[in-house]
Tab-separated table of C-alpha atoms in Angstrom:
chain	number	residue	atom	x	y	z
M	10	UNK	CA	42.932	16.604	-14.497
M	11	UNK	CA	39.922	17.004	-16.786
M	12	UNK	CA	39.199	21.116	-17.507
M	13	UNK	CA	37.213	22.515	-16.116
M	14	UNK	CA	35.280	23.607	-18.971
M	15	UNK	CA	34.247	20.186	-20.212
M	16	UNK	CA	32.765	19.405	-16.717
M	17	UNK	CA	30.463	22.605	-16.621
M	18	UNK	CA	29.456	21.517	-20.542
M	19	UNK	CA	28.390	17.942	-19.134
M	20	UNK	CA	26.988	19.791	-16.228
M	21	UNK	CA	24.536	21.875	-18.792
M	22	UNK	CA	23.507	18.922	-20.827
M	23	UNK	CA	22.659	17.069	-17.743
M	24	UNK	CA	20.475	19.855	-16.255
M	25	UNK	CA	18.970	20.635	-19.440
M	26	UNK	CA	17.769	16.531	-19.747
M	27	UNK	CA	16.755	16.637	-15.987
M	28	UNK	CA	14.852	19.954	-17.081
M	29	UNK	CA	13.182	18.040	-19.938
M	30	UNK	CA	11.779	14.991	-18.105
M	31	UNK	CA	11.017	16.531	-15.144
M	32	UNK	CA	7.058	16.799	-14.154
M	33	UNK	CA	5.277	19.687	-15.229
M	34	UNK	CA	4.053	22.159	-12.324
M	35	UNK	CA	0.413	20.417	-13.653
M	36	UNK	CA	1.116	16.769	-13.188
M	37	UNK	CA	2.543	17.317	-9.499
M	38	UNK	CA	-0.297	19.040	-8.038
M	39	UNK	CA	-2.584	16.277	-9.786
M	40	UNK	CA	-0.336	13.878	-7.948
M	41	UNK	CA	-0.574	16.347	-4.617
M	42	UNK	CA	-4.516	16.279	-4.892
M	43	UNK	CA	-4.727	12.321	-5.456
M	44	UNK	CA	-2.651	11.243	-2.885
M	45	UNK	CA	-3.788	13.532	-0.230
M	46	UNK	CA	-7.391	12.618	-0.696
M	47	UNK	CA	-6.487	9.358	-0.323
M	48	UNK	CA	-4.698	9.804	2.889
M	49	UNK	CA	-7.623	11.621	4.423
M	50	UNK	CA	-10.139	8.756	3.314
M	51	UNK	CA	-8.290	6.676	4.611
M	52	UNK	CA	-7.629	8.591	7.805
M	53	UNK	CA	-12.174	8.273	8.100
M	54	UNK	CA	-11.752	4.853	6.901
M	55	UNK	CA	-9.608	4.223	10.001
M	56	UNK	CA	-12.176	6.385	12.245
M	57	UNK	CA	-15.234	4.599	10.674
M	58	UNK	CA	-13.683	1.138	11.361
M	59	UNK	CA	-12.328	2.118	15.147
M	60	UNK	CA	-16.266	3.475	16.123
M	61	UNK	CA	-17.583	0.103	14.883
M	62	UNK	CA	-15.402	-2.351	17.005
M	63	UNK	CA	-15.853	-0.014	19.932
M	64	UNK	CA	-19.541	-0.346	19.299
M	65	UNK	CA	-19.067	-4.391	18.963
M	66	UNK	CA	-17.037	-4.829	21.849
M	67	UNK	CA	-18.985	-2.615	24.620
M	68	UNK	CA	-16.705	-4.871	27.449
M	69	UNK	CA	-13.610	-2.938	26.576
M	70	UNK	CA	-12.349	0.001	27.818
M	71	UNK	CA	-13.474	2.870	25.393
M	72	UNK	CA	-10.662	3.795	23.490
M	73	UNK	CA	-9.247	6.944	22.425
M	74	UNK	CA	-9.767	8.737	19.838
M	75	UNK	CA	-6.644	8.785	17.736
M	76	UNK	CA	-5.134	10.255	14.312
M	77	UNK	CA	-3.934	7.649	12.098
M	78	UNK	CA	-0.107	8.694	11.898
M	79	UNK	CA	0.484	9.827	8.091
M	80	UNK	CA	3.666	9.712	6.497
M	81	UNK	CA	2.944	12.902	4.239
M	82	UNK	CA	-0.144	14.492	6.992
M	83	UNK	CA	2.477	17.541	6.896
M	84	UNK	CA	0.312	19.499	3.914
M	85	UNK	CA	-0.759	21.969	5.900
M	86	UNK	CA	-3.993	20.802	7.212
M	87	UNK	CA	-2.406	19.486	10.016
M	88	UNK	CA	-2.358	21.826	13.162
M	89	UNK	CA	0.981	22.631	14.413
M	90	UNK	CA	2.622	20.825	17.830
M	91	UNK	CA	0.007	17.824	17.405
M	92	UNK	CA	1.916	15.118	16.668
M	93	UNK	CA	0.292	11.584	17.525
M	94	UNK	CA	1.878	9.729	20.279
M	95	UNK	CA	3.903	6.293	18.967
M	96	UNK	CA	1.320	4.572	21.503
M	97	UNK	CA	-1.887	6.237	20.377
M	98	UNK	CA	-2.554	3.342	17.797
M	99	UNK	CA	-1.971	0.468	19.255
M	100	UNK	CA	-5.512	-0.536	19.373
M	101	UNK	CA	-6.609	0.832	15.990
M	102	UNK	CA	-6.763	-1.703	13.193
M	103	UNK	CA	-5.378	0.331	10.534
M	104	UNK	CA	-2.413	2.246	12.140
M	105	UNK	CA	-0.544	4.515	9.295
M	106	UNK	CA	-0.188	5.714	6.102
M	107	UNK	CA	2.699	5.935	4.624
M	108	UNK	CA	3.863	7.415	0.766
M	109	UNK	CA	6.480	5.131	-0.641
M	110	UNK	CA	8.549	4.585	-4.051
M	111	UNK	CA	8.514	7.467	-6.879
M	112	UNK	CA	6.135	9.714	-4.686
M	113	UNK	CA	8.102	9.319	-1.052
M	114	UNK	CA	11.843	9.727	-2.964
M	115	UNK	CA	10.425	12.525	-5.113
M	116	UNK	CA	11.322	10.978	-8.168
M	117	UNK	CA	8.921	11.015	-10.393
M	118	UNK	CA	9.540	12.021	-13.861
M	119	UNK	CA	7.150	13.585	-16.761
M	120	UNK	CA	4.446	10.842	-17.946
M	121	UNK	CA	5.260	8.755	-14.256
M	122	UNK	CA	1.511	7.757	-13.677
M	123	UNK	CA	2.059	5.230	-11.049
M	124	UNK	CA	1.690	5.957	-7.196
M	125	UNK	CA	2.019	3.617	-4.296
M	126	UNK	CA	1.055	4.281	-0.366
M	127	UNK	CA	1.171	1.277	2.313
M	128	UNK	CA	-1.087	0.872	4.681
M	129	UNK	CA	-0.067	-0.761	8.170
M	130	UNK	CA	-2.534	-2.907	9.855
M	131	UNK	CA	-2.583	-3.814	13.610
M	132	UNK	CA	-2.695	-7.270	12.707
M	133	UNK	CA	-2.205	-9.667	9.942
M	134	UNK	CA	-4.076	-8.132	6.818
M	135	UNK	CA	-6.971	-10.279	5.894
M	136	UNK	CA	-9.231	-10.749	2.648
M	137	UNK	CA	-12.304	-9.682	4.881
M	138	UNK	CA	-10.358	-6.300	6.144
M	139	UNK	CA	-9.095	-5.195	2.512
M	140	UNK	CA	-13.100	-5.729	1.023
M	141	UNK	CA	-14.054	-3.584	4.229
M	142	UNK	CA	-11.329	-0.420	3.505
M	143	UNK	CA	-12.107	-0.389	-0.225
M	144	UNK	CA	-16.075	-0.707	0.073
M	145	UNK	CA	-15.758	2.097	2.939
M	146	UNK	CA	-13.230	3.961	0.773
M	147	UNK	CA	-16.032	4.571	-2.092
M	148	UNK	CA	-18.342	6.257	0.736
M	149	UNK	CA	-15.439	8.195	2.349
M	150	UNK	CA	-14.397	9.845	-0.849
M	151	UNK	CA	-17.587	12.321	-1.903
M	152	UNK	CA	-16.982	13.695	2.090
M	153	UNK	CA	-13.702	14.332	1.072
M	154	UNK	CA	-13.037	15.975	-2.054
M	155	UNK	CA	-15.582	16.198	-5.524
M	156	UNK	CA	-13.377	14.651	-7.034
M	157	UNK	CA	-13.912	10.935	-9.185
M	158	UNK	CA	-12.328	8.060	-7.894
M	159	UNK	CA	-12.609	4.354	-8.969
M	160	UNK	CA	-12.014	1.926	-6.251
M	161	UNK	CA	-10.810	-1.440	-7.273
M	162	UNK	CA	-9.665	-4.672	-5.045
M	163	UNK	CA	-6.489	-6.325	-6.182
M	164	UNK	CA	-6.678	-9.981	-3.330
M	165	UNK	CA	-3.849	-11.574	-5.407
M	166	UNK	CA	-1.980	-8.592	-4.926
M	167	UNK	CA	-2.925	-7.464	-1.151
M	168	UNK	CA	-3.616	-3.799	-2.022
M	169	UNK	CA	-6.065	-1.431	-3.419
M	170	UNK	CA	-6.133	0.483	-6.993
M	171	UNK	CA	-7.703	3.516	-6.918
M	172	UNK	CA	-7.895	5.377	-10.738
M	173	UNK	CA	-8.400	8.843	-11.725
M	174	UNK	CA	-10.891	8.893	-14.654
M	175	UNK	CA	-9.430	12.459	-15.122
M	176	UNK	CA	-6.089	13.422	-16.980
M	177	UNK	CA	-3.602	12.891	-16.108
M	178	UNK	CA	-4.960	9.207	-15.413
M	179	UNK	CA	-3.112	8.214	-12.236
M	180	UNK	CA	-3.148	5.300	-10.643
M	181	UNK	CA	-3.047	4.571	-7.054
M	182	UNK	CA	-1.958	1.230	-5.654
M	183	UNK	CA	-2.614	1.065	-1.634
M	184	UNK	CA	-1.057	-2.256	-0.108
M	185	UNK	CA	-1.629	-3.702	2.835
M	186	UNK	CA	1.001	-4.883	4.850
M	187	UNK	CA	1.674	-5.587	8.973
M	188	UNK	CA	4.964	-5.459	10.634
M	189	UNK	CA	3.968	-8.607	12.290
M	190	UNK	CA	4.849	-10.231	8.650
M	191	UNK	CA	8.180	-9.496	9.344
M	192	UNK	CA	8.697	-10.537	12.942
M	193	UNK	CA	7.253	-14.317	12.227
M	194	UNK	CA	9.760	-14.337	9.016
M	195	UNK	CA	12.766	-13.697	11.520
M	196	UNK	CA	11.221	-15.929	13.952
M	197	UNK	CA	11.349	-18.825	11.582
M	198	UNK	CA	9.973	-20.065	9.167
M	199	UNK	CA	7.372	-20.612	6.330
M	200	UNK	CA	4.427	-21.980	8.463
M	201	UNK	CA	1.737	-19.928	9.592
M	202	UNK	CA	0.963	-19.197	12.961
M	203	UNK	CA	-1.843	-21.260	14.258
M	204	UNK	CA	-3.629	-17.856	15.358
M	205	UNK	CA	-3.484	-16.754	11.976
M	206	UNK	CA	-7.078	-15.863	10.214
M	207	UNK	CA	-7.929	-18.200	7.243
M	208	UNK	CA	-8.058	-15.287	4.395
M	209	UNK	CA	-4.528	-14.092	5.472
M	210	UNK	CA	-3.308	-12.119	2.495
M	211	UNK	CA	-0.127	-13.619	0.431
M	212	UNK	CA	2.682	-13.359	2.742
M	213	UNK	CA	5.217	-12.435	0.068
M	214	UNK	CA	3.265	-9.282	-1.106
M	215	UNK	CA	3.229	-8.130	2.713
M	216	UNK	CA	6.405	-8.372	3.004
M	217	UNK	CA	7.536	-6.741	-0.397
M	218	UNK	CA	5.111	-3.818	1.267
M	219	UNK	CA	6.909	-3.879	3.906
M	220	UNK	CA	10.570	-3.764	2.371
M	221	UNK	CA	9.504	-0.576	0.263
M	222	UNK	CA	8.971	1.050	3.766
M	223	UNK	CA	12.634	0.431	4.163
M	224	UNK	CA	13.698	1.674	0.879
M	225	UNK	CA	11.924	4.943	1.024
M	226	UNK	CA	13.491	5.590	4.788
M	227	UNK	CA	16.852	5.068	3.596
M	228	UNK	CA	16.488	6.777	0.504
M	229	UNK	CA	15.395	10.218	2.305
M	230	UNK	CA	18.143	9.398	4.699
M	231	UNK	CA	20.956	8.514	2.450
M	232	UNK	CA	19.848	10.215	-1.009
M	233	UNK	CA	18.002	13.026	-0.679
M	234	UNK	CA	20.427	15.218	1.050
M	235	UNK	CA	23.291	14.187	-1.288
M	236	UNK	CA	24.427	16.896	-3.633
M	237	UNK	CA	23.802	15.853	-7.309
M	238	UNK	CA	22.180	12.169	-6.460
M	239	UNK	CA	18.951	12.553	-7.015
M	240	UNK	CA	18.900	14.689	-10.900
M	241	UNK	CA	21.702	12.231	-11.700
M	242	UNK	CA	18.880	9.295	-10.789
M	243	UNK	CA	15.850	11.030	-12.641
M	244	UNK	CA	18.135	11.542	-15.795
M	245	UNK	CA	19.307	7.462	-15.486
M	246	UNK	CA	15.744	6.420	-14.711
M	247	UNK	CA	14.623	8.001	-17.721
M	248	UNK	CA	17.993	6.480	-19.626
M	249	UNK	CA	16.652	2.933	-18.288
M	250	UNK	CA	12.757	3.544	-19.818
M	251	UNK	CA	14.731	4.745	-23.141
M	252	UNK	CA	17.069	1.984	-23.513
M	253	UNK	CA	15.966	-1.892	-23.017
M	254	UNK	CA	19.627	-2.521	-22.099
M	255	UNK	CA	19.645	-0.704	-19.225
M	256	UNK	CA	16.114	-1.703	-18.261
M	257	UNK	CA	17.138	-4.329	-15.833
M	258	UNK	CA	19.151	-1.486	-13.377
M	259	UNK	CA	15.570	0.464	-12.964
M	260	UNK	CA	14.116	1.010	-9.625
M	261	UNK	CA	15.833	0.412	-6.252
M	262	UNK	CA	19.715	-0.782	-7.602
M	263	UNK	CA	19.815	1.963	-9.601
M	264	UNK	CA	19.006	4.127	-6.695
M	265	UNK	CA	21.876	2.208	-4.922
M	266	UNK	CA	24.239	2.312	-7.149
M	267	UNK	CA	23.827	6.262	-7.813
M	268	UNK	CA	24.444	6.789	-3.674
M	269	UNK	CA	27.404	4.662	-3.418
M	270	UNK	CA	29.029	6.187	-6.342
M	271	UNK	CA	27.966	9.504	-5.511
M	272	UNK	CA	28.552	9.634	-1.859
M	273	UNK	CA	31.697	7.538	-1.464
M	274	UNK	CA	33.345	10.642	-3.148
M	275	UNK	CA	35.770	13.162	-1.695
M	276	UNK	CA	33.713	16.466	-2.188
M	277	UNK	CA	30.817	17.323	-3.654
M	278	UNK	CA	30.362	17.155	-7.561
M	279	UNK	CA	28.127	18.906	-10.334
M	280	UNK	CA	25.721	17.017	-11.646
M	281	UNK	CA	27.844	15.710	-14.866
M	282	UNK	CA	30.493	14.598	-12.552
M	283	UNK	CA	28.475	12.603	-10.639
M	284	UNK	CA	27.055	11.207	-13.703
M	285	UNK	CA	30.446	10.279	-15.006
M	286	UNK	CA	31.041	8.867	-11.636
M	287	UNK	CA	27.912	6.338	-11.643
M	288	UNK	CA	29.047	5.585	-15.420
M	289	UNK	CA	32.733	4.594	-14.112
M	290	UNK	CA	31.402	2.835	-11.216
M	291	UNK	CA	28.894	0.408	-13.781
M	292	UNK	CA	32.394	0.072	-16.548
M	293	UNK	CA	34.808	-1.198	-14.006
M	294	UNK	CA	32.362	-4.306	-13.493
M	295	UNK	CA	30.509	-3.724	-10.247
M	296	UNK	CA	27.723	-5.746	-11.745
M	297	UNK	CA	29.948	-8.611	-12.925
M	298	UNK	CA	29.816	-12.215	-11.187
M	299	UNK	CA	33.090	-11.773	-9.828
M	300	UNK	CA	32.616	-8.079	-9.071
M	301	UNK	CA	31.468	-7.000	-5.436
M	302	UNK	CA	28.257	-5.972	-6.268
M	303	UNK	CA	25.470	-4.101	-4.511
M	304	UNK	CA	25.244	-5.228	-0.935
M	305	UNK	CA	21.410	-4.060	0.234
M	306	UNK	CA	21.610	-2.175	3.167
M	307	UNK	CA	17.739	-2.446	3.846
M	308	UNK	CA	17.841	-6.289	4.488
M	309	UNK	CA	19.120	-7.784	7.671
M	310	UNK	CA	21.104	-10.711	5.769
M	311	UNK	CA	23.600	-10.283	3.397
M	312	UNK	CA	21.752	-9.422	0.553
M	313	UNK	CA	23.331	-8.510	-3.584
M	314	UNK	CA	20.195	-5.676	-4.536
M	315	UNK	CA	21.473	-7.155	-8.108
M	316	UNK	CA	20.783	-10.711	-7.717
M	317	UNK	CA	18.241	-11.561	-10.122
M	318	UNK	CA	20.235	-10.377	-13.024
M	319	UNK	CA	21.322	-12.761	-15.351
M	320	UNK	CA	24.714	-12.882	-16.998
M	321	UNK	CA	23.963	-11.558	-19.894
M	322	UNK	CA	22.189	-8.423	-18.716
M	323	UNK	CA	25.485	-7.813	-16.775
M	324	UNK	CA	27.711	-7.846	-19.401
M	325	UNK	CA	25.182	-5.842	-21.740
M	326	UNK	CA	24.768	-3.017	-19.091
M	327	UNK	CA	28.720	-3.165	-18.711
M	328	UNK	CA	29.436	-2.626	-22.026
M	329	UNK	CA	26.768	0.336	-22.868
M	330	UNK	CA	28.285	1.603	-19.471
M	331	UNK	CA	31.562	1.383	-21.161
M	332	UNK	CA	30.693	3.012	-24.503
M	333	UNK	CA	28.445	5.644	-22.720
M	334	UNK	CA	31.571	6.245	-20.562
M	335	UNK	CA	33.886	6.510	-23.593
M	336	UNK	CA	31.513	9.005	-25.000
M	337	UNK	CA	31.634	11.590	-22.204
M	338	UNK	CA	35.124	11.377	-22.415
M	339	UNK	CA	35.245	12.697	-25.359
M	340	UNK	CA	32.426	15.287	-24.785
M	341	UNK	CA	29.593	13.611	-26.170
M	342	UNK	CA	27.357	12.898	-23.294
M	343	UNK	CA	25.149	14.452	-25.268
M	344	UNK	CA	24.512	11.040	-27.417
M	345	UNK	CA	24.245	9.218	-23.910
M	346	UNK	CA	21.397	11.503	-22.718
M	347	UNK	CA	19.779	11.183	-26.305
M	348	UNK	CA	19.624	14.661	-26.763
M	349	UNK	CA	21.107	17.425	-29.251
M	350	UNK	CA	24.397	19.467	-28.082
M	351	UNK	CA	24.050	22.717	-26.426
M	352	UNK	CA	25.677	25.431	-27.915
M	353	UNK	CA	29.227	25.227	-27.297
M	354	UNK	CA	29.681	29.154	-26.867
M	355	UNK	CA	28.483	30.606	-23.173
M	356	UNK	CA	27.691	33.724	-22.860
M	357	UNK	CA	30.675	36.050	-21.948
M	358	UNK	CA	30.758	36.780	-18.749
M	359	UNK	CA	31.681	40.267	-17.097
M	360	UNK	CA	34.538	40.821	-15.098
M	361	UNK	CA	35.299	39.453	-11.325
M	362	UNK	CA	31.508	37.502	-12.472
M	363	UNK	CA	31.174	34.293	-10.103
M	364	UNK	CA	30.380	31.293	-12.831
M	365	UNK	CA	27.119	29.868	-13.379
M	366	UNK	CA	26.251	27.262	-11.076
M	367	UNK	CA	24.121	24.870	-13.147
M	368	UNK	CA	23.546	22.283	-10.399
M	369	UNK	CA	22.500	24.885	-8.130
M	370	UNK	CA	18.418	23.749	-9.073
M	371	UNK	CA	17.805	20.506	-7.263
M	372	UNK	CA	14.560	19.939	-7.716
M	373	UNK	CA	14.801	17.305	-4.683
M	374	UNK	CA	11.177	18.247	-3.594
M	375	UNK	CA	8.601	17.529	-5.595
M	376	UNK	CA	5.768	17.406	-3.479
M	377	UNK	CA	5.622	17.979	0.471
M	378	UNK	CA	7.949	15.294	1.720
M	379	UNK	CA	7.372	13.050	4.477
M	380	UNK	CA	7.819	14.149	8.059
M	381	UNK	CA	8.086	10.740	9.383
M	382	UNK	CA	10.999	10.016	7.192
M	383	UNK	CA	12.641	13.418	9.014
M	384	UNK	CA	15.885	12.149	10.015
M	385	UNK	CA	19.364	14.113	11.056
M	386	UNK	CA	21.718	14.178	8.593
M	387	UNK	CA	24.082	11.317	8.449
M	388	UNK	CA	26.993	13.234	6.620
M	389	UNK	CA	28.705	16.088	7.499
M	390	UNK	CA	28.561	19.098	5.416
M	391	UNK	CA	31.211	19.546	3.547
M	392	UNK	CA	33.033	23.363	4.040
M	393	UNK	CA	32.424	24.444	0.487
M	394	UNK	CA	33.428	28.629	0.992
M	395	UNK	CA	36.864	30.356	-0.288
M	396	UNK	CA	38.780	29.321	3.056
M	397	UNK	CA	41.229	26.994	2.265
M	398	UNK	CA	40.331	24.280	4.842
M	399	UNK	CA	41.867	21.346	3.680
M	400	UNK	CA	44.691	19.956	6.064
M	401	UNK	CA	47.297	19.534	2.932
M	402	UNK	CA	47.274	23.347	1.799
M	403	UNK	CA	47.633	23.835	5.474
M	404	UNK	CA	50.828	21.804	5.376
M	405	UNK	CA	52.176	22.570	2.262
M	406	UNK	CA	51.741	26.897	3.617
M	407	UNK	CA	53.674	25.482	6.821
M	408	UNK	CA	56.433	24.627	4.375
């Protein structure tokens, strides 16, 4: 068995990278600010656009008026026991807002200036409906906040870029997206429905939308709560902007591979262990053709999350898996992080002292996290106190 001591060494040179590339206290609240003014624009976007059908279609019934359920609404402005009933906006256009990749996982890492939200739609987003929500988006904001936002449409990619002239200069992509998209792909086919508008957006971009929905809910499902997973992920994201070999991995396999690795084990492990565990998992071959590689659990098909990587990428993020692998073997993660060694010498430590938990900072929340995504946990908790509960030092004191 591998002493002790080297795994509390990898475990301080992996918290002391995670503490380098993680955000400053600065950049999150800019991120915070931007992406909640957003959501409440878009919450009098939805309000603005509701009023003017109900004033264009005086035959209906009048309809209620309804929140737009937010992924993220939970930042304190929200009153407490009002929560918006599933069936409350079924006759809205725009239904929800929801916060998804680097912002939804909290994942972001120092110098991340890219944010993404999806908005659902009712029905089939249209050319006509995304000019609408951006033009109204540019009156919305001065009600909301003083803040200067520039509102740009992106047709060819069915969303919205909103920029911060301010520093940091974020970026804000909104895409549009229907679950509707979805339901006619499983249905069958490539053709359009007959009922379909004429400026439909690209169906592909909707349904890529659509997919990151998935991919955030399993992530704060699957990830979050999983001891270890998510610094080991920020450190390897920021190993896959460093290295061009490892480029390929970035993004939603690498966030894969670090939960299978991670949570397929026995107990829970420090935050160099699990990193050594990820780098075993990539050096045995799991990305090889004849390996089993990542099956997508997001996608209703049988799916490989690792399919568009050529052969060569494979074997080149094999091998540096390999070397990095060999490395930390020989305690040197410290050339694998690209950092310089940490003293070897700890402090002494007094007496009957408890040792220093380095993983005991998870940093898994980085700004308010999404109450839609609020799901029971789908592991039990592993007993981690002084009483020996395992059932083989049970047998072996029977003995």
């Amino acid at each position: 068995m591998r002493p002790m001591r080297i795994f509390v060494n990898d475990d301080r040179h992996v918290m002391a990278k995670h503490s380098a590339v993680y955000p400053t206290q600065e950049e999150l609240e800019a991120v915070q600010n931007m992406v909640s003014h957003t959501e409440r624009a878009l919450k009098a976007v939805s309000d603005w656009i509701d009023e003017q059908e109900k004033v264009n279609e005086q035959t209906k019934p009048e309809a209620e008026n309804m929140d737009v359920t937010a992924a993220t609404a939970n930042d304190g402005e929200a009153k407490e026991g009002t929560e918006a009933k599933p069936s409350e906006n079924l006759t809205r256009t725009l239904r929800g807002v929801m916060r998804v990749g680097l912002v939804a996982k909290g994942l972001l890492l120092k110098g991340d200036l890219e944010l993404e939200l999806v908005l659902l739609c009712k029905d089939k987003p249209t050319i006509s409906l995304l000019k609408k929500v951006a033009d109204n988006l540019m009156v919305q904001f001065p009600s909301v906040t003083d803040e200067k936002y520039d509102v740009v449409q992106s047709i060819r990619d069915a969303s919205i870029v909103i920029y911060d002239s301010r520093e940091p200069a974020l970026t804000l992509t909104i895409r549009m997206t229907s679950p509707l998209v979805r339901e006619e792909a499983n249905a069958g086919g490539e053709t359009l429905s007959v009922n379909d508008p004429p400026d439909v957006l690209d169906r592909q971009k909707c349904l890529a939308a659509l997919a990151s929905l998935r991919h955030a809910k399993w992530f704060q499902a699957r990830a979050n709560g999983l001891k270890s997973c998510v610094i080991v992920i920020r450190v390897l994201r920021e190993l896959c902007t460093r290295v061009t070999t490892w480029s390929p991995l970035k993004g939603w396999p690498l966030e894969l591979l670090c939960e299978k690795a991670i949570g397929t084990a026995n107990r829970p492990m420090g935050a160099g262990e699990a990193m050594r565990r990820v780098l075993e998992c990539l050096a045995s071959g799991i990305l090889m053709p004849d390996g089993p590689g990542l099956y997508d659990p997001c996608e209703k098909e049988a799916t490989d999350a690792i399919g568009n990587l050529d052969l060569q990428e494979r074997e080149d993020i094999t091998q540096s898996a390999q070397c990095a692998l060999r490395l930390a073997a020989f305690g040197q993660l410290h050339k694998v992080l690209g950092m310089d060694p940490l003293p070897s010498k700890m402090a002494k430590k007094l007496k009957g002292e408890n040792p220093v938990d380095y993983t005991a900072f998870s940093y898994t929340v980085q700004i308010p996290p999404s109450t839609t995504y609020a799901v029971a946990p789908v592991k039990r908790p592993i007993e981690e106190d002084g009483d020996d509960k395992s059932p083989i030092k049970k047998k072996k004191r029977t003995q």
